[in-house]
Each structure stands twice: as C-alpha cells, then as structure tokens.
PDB file of C-alpha atoms and ligand atoms in Angstrom:
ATOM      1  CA  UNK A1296     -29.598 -27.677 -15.455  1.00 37.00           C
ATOM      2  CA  UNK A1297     -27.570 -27.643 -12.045  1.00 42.00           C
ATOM      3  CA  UNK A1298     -26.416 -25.194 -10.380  1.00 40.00           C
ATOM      4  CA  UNK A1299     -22.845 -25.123 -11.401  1.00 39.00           C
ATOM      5  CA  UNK A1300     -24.293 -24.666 -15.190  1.00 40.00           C
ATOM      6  CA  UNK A1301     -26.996 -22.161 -13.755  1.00 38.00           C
ATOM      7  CA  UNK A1302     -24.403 -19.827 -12.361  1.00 37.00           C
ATOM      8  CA  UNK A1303     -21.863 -20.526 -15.011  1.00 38.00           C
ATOM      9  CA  UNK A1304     -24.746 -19.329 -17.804  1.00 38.00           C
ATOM     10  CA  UNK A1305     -25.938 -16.520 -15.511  1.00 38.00           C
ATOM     11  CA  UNK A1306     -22.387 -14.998 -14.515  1.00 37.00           C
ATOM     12  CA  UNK A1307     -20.685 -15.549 -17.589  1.00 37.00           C
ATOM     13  CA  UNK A1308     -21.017 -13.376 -20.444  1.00 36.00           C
ATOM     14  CA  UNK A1309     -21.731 -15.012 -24.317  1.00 35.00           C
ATOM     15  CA  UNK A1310     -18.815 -13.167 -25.321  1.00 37.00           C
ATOM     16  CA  UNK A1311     -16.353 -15.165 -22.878  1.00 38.00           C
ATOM     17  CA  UNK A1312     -18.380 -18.798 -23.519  1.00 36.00           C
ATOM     18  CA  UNK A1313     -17.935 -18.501 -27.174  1.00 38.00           C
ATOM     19  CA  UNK A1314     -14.739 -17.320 -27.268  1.00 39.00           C
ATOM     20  CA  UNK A1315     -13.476 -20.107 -25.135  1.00 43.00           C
ATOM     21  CA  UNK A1316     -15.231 -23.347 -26.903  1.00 45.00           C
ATOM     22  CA  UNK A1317     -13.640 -25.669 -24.988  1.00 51.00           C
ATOM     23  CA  UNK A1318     -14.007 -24.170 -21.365  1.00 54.00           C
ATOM     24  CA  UNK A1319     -17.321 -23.032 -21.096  1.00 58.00           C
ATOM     25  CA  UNK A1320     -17.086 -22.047 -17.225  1.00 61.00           C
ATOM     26  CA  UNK A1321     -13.572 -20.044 -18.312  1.00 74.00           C
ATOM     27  CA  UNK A1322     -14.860 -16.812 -17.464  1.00 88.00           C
ATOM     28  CA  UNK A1323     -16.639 -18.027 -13.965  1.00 88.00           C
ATOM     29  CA  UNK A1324     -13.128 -19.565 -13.088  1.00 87.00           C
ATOM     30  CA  UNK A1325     -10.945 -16.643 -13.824  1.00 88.00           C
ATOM     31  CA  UNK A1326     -13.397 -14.397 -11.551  1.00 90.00           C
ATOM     32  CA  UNK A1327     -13.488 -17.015  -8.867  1.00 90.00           C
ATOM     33  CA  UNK A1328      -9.422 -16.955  -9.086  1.00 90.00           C
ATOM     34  CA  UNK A1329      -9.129 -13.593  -8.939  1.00 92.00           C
ATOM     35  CA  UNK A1330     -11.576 -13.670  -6.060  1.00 93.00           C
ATOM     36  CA  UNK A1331      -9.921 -16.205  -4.100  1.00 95.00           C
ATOM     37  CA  UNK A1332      -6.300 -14.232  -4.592  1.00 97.00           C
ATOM     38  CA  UNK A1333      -7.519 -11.103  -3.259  1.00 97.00           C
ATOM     39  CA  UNK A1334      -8.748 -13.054  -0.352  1.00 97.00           C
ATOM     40  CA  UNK A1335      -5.586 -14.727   0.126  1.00 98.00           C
ATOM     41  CA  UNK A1336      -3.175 -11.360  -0.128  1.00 98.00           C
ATOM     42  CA  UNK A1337      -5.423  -9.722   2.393  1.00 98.00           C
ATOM     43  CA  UNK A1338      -5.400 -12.511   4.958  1.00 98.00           C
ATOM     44  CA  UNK A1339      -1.463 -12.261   3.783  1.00 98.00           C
ATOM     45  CA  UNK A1340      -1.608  -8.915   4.869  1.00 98.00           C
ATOM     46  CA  UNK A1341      -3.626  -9.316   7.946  1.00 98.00           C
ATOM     47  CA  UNK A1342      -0.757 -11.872   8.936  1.00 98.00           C
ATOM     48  CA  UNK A1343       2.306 -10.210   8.045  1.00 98.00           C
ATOM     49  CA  UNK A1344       0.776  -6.913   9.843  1.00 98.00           C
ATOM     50  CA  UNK A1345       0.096  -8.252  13.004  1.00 97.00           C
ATOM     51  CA  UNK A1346       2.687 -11.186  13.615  1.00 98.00           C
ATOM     52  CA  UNK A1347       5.247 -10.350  10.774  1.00 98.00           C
ATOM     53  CA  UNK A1348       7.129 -12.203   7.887  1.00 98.00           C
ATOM     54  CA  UNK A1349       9.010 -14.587  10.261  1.00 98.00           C
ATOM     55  CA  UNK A1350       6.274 -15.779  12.391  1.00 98.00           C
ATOM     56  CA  UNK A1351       3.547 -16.070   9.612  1.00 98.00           C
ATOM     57  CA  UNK A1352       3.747 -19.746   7.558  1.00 98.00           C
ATOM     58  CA  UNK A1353       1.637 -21.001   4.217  1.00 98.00           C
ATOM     59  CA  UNK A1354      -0.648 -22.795   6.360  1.00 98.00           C
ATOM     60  CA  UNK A1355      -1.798 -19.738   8.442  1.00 98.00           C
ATOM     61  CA  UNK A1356      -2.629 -17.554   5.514  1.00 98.00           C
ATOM     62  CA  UNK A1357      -4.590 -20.392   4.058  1.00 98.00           C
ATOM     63  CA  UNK A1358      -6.599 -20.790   7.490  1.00 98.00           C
ATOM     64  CA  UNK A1359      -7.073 -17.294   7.676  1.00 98.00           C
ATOM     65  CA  UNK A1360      -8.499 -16.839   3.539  1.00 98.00           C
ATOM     66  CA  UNK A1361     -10.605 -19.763   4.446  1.00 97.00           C
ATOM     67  CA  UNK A1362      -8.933 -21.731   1.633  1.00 97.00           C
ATOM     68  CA  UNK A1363      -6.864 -24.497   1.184  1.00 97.00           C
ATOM     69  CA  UNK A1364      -2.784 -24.630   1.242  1.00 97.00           C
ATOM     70  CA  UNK A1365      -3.402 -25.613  -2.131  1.00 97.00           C
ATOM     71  CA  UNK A1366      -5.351 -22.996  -3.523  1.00 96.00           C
ATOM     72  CA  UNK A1367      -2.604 -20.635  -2.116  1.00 98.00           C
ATOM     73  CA  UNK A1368       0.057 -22.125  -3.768  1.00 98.00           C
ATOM     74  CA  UNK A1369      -1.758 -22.208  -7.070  1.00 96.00           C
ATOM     75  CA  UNK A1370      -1.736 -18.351  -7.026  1.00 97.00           C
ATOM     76  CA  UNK A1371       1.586 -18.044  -4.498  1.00 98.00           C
ATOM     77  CA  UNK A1372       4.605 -19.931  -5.202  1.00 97.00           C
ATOM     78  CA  UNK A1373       5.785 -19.685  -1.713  1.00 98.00           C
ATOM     79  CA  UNK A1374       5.546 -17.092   1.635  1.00 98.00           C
ATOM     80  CA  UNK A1375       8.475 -15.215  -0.318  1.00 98.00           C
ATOM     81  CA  UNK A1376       6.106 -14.711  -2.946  1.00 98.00           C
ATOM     82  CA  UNK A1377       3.356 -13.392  -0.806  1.00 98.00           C
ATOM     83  CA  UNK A1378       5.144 -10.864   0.787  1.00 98.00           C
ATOM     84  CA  UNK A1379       6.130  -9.172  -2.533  1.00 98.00           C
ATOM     85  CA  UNK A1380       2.571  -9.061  -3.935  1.00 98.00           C
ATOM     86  CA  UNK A1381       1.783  -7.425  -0.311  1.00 98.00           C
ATOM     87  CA  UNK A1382       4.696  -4.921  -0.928  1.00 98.00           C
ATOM     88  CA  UNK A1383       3.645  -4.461  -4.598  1.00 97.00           C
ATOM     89  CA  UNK A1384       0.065  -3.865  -3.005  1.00 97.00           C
ATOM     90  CA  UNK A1385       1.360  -1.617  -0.265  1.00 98.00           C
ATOM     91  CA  UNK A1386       3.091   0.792  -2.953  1.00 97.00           C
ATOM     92  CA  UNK A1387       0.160   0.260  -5.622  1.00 97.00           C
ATOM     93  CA  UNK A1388      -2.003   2.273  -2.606  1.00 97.00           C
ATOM     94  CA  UNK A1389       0.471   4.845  -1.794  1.00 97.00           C
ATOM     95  CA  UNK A1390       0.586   5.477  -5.553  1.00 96.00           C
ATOM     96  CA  UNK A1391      -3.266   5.737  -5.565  1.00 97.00           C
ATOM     97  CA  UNK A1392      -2.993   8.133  -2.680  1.00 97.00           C
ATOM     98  CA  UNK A1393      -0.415  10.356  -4.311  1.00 96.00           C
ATOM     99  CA  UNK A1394      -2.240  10.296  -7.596  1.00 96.00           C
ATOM    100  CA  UNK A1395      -5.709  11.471  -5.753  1.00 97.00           C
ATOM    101  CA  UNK A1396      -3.451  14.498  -3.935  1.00 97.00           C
ATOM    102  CA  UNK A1397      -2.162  15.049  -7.537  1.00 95.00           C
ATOM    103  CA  UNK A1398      -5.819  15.446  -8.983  1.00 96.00           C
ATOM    104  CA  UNK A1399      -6.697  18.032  -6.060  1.00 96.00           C
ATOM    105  CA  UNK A1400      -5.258  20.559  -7.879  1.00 93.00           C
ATOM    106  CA  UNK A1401      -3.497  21.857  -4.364  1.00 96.00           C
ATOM    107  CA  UNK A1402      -0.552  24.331  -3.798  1.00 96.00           C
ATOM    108  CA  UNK A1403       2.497  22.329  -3.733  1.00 97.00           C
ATOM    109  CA  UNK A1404       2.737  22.592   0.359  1.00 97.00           C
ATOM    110  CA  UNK A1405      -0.828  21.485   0.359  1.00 96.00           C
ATOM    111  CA  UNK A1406      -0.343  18.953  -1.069  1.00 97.00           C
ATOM    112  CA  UNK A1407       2.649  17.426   0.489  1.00 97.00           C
ATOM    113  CA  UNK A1408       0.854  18.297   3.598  1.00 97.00           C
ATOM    114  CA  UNK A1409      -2.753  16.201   1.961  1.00 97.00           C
ATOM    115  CA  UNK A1410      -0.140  13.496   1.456  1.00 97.00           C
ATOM    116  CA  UNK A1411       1.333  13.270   4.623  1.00 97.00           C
ATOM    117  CA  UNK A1412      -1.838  13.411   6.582  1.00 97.00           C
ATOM    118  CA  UNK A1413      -3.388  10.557   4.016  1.00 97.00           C
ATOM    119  CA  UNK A1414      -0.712   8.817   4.070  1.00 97.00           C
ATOM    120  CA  UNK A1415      -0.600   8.530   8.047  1.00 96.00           C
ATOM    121  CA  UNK A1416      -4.638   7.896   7.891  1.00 96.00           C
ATOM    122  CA  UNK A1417      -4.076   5.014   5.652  1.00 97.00           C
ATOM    123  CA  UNK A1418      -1.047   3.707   7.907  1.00 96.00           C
ATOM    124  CA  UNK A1419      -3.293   3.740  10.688  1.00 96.00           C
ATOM    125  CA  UNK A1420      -6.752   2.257   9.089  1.00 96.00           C
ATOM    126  CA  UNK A1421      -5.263   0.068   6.247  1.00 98.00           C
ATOM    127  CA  UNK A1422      -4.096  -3.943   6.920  1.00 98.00           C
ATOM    128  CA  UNK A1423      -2.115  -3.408   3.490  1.00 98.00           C
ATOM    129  CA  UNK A1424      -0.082  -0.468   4.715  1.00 97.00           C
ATOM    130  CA  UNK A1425       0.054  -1.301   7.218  1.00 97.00           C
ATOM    131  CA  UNK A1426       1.691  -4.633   6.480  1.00 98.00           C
ATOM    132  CA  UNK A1427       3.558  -3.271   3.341  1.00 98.00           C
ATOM    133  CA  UNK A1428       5.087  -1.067   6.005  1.00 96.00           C
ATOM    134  CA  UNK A1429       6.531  -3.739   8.852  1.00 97.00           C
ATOM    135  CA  UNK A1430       7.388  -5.978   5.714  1.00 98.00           C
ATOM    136  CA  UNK A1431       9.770  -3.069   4.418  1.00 97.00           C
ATOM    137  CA  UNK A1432      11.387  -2.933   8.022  1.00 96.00           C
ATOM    138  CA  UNK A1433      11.699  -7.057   7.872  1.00 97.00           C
ATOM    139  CA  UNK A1434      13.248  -6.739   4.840  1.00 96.00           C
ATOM    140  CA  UNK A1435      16.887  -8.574   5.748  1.00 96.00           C
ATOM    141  CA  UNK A1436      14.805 -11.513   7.070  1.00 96.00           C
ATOM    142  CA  UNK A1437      13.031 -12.439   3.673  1.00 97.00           C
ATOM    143  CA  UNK A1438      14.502 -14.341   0.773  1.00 92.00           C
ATOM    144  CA  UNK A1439      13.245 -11.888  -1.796  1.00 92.00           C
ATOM    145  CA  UNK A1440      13.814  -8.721  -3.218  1.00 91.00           C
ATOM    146  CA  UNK A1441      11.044  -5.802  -2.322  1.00 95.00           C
ATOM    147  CA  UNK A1442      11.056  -3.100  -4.028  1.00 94.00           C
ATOM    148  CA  UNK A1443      13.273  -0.669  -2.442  1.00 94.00           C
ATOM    149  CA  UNK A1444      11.825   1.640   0.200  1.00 96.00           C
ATOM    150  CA  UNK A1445      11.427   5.625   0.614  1.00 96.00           C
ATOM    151  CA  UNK A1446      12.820   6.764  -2.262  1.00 95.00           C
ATOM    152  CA  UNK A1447       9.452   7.089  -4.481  1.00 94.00           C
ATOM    153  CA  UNK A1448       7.899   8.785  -1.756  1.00 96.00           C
ATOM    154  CA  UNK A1449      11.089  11.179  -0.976  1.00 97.00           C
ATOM    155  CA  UNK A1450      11.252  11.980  -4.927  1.00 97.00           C
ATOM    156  CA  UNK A1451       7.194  13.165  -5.105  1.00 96.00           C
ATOM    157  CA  UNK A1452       8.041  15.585  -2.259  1.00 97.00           C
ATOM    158  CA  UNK A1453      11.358  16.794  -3.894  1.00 98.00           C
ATOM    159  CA  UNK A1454       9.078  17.406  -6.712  1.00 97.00           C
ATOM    160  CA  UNK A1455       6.287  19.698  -4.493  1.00 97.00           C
ATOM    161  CA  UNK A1456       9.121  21.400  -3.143  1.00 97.00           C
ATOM    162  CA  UNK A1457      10.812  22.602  -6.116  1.00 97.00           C
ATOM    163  CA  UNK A1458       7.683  23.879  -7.436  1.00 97.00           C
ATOM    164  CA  UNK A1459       6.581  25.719  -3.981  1.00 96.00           C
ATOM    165  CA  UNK A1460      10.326  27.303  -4.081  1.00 95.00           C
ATOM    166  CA  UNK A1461       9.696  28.272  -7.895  1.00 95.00           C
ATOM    167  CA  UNK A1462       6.437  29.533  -7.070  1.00 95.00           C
ATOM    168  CA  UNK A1463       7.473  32.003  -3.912  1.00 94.00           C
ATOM    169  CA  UNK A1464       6.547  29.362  -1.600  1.00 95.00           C
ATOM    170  CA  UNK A1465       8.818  28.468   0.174  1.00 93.00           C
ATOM    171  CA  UNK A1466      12.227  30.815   1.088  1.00 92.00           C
ATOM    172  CA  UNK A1467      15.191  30.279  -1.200  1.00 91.00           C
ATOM    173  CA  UNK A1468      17.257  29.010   1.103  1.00 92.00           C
ATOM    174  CA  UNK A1469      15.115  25.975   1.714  1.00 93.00           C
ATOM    175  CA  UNK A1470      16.867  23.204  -0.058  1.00 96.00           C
ATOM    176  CA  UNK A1471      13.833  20.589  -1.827  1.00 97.00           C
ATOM    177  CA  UNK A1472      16.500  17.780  -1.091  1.00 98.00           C
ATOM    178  CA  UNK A1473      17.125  18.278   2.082  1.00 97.00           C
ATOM    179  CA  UNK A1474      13.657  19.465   3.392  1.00 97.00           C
ATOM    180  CA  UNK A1475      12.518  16.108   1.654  1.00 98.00           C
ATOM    181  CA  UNK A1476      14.554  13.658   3.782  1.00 98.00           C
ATOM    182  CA  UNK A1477      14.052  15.483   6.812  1.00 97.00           C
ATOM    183  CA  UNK A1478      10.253  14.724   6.516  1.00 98.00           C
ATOM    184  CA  UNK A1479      10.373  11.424   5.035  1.00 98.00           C
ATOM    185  CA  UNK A1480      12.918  10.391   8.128  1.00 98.00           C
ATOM    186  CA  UNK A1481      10.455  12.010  11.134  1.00 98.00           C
ATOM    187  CA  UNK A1482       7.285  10.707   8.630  1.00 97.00           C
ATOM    188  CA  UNK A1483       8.229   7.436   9.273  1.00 96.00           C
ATOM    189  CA  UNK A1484       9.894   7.500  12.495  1.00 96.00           C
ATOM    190  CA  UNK A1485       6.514   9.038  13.771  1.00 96.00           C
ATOM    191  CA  UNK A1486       4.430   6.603  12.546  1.00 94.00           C
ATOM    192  CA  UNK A1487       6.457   3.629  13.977  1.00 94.00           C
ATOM    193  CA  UNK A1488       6.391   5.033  17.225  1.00 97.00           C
ATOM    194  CA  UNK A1489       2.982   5.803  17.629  1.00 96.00           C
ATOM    195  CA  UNK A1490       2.617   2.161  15.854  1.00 95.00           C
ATOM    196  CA  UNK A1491       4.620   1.093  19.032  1.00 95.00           C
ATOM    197  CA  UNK A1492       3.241   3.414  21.809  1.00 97.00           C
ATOM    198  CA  UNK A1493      -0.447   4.065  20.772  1.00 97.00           C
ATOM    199  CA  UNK A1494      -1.322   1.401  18.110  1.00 94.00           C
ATOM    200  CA  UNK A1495      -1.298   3.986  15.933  1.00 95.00           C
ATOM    201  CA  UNK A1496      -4.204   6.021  17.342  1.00 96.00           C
ATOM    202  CA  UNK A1497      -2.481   9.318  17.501  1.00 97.00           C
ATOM    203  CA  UNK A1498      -0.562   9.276  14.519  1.00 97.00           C
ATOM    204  CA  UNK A1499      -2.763  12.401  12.644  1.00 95.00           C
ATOM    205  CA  UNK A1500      -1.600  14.371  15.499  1.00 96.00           C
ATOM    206  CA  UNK A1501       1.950  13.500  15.202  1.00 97.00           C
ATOM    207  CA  UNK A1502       1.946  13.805  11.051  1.00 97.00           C
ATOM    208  CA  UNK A1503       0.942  17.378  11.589  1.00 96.00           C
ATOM    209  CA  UNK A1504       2.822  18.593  14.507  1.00 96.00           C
ATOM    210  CA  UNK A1505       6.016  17.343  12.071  1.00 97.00           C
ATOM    211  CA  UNK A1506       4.917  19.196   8.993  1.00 96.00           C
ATOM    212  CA  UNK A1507       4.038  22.035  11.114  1.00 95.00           C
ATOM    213  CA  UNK A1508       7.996  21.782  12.129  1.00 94.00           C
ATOM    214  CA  UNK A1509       9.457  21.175   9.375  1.00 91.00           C
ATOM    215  CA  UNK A1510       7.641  22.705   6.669  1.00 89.00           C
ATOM    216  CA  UNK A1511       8.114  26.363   6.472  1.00 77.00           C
ATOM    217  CA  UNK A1512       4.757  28.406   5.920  1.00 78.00           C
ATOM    218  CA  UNK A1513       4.806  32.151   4.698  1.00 67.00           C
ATOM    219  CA  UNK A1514       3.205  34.377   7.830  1.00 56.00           C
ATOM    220  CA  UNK A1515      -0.226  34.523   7.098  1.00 51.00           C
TER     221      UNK A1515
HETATM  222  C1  LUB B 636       6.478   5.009   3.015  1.00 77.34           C
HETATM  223  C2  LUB B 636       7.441   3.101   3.781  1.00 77.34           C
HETATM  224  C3  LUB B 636       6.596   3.591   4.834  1.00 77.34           C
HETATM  225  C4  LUB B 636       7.103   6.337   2.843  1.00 77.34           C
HETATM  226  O1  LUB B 636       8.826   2.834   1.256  1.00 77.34           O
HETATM  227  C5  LUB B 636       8.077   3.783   1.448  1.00 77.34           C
HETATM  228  O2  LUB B 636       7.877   4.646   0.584  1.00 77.34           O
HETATM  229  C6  LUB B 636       7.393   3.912   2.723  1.00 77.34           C
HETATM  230  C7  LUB B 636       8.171   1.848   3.927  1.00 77.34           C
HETATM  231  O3  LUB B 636       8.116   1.325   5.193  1.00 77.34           O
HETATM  232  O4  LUB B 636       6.014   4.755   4.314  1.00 77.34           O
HETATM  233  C8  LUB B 636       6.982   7.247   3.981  1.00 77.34           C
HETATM  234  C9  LUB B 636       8.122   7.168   4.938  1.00 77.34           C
END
C-alpha cells in the first residue's frame, strides 16, 4: 500500500469510501480543502490586518498560507472574494461573542458591558477582527459588497437596553436608541485610536472608562 492509500484508508471513514464509489480519497480531499481554506482566510486576514485591502495582492496571501496562487483561486475567485469571507468571518465571531454573553444569563447592563469588554479583547488579540474591522473602514476601496457595518451590533444593545429600562435599570429618561449609538460611536472610535496610538494595548482600559461614561449605573 503507499502512503497516499495508507492515510486515505486510515483518515477516511467506510461510510464516506462507500458512499463515494468512484472517489475513494473523497472524504481525505474535502478535509484537506477545508484545511487549506482556513489556512488561506487566515493568512487573508493576517494581510488585510496589517497592510490592508489595497496593498495586499493574490500572490501574497498565497506566500503567506504556504500554498500556491492556484490553490487560492480554487477556493477564492479573486482578492474581492477574500475580503468578504474575512468580513463574513469577522461578524461570524462577533456573533459567537454575543451569543456566549447571551448564554451568561447576565443583567442586561452586564451584559452589554461583558460585550463591550469582549468585544475590545477580541479586537485587540484576534487577526480576524481585527482585519474584519480595517476591511469595514476600507470599504469604498473594494469592488464588493460587505455586509453593512454597526448596525447588528447597535440593534443587540438597543435590545439590552430596553430590557434594563423595563426592568428598573436604567432611568426612564434614558432613551435605548440613543444610549445605543452613543456607545457604538465612542466603542469604535476608542478602539481605532488606541489601534493607532498604542497598537491596541490599552484598549480594555478605554472600553471601560466609556461604559463607565456613558452607561448609567443605579448608586450602589
Ligand atoms: C463592530 C465594526 C467594528 C461594532 O460592523 C460592526 O459591527 C463593527 C466594523 O468596523 O466593531 C462595534 C463598533
């Protein structure tokens, strides 16, 4: 047997071989594609994050996965391409984020305040956000549509708002609208300064000095 047959017999279930008579290595393929576009979205990311959409070509990506121009292209029809499977990727993990907060079973300003803070964590330790992120400021400059920025993120902390305001939370007056914008606008202002003064390293510090500000707390 060589080795190709070895691994494909090792790696590949019965189930897949027999179901796919006429490509017995299907299943080893498909894992090894999958494989290889991860590789290539996060050395997409790793590009896009640190040089940005306009500076980054086909060829770099490739050099950086350690694969072929080729084997990008079979997954990627073009750098257009890429950086909307990075933006899809960026919002995928914000949506992961705000699900976890979700799950913690947190007071409504807790959790708006879990989500900020994660959010800034990931902005500052995470190639995808952190591309995702400049990608959504390059957005004039590439030929494709991303999906439109800030407004998910606004609506989920309309939504905490409303219920800390139904739930005594937060003083009448306190519009959910209005308190919403107001964080999402210093949110991301905050992070893209300390992106541009500190490389990001104080950004926890800022995140919380802003919902400190902005979110009112009942006197403890
Ligand atoms: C989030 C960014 C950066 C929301 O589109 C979006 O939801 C976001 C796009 O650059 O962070 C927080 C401002």
């Amino acid at each position: 047997m060589d080795t190709m047959a070895a691994e494909s017999s090792s790696r590949t279930s019965r189930l897949t071989r027999y179901a796919t008579p006429r490509r017995k290595d299907t299943g080893l393929k498909q894992e090894r594609a999958v494989r290889t576009r991860g590789q290539v979205l996060d050395a997409a990311a790793e590009a896009f994050a640190t040089r940005g959409f306009p500076a980054v070509t086909v060829m770099d990506v490739a050099e950086l996965a350690g694969v072929t121009k080729g084997a990008v292209y079979f997954h990627f029809a073009n750098k257009e391409a890429l950086a909307q499977a990075v933006a899809e990727e960026f919002y995928h993990l914000l949506g992961v984020i705000g699900q976890e907060v979700q799950e913690a079973d947190l007071s409504p300003l807790d959790a708006v305040s879990q989500l900020l803070v994660r959010t800034a964590l990931a902005f500052r330790d995470d190639t995808m956000v952190q591309a995702g992120a400049r990608l959504q400021i390059e957005r004039s400059l590439i030929g494709a549509d991303l999906p439109m920025p800030y407004l998910g993120y606004t609506e989920s902390l309309v939504t905490w708002f409303q219920q800390a305001r139904e739930e005594g939370q937060l003083p009448t007056k306190t519009d959910p609208d209005v308190t919403a914008r107001v964080l999402v606008s210093a949110f991301f202002g905050a992070q893209h300064i300390s992106w541009v003064l500190h490389d990001r390293a104080d950004i926890a510090e800022r995140v919380q000095e802003i919902l400190d500000t902005v979110v009112p707390r009942p006197l403890k």
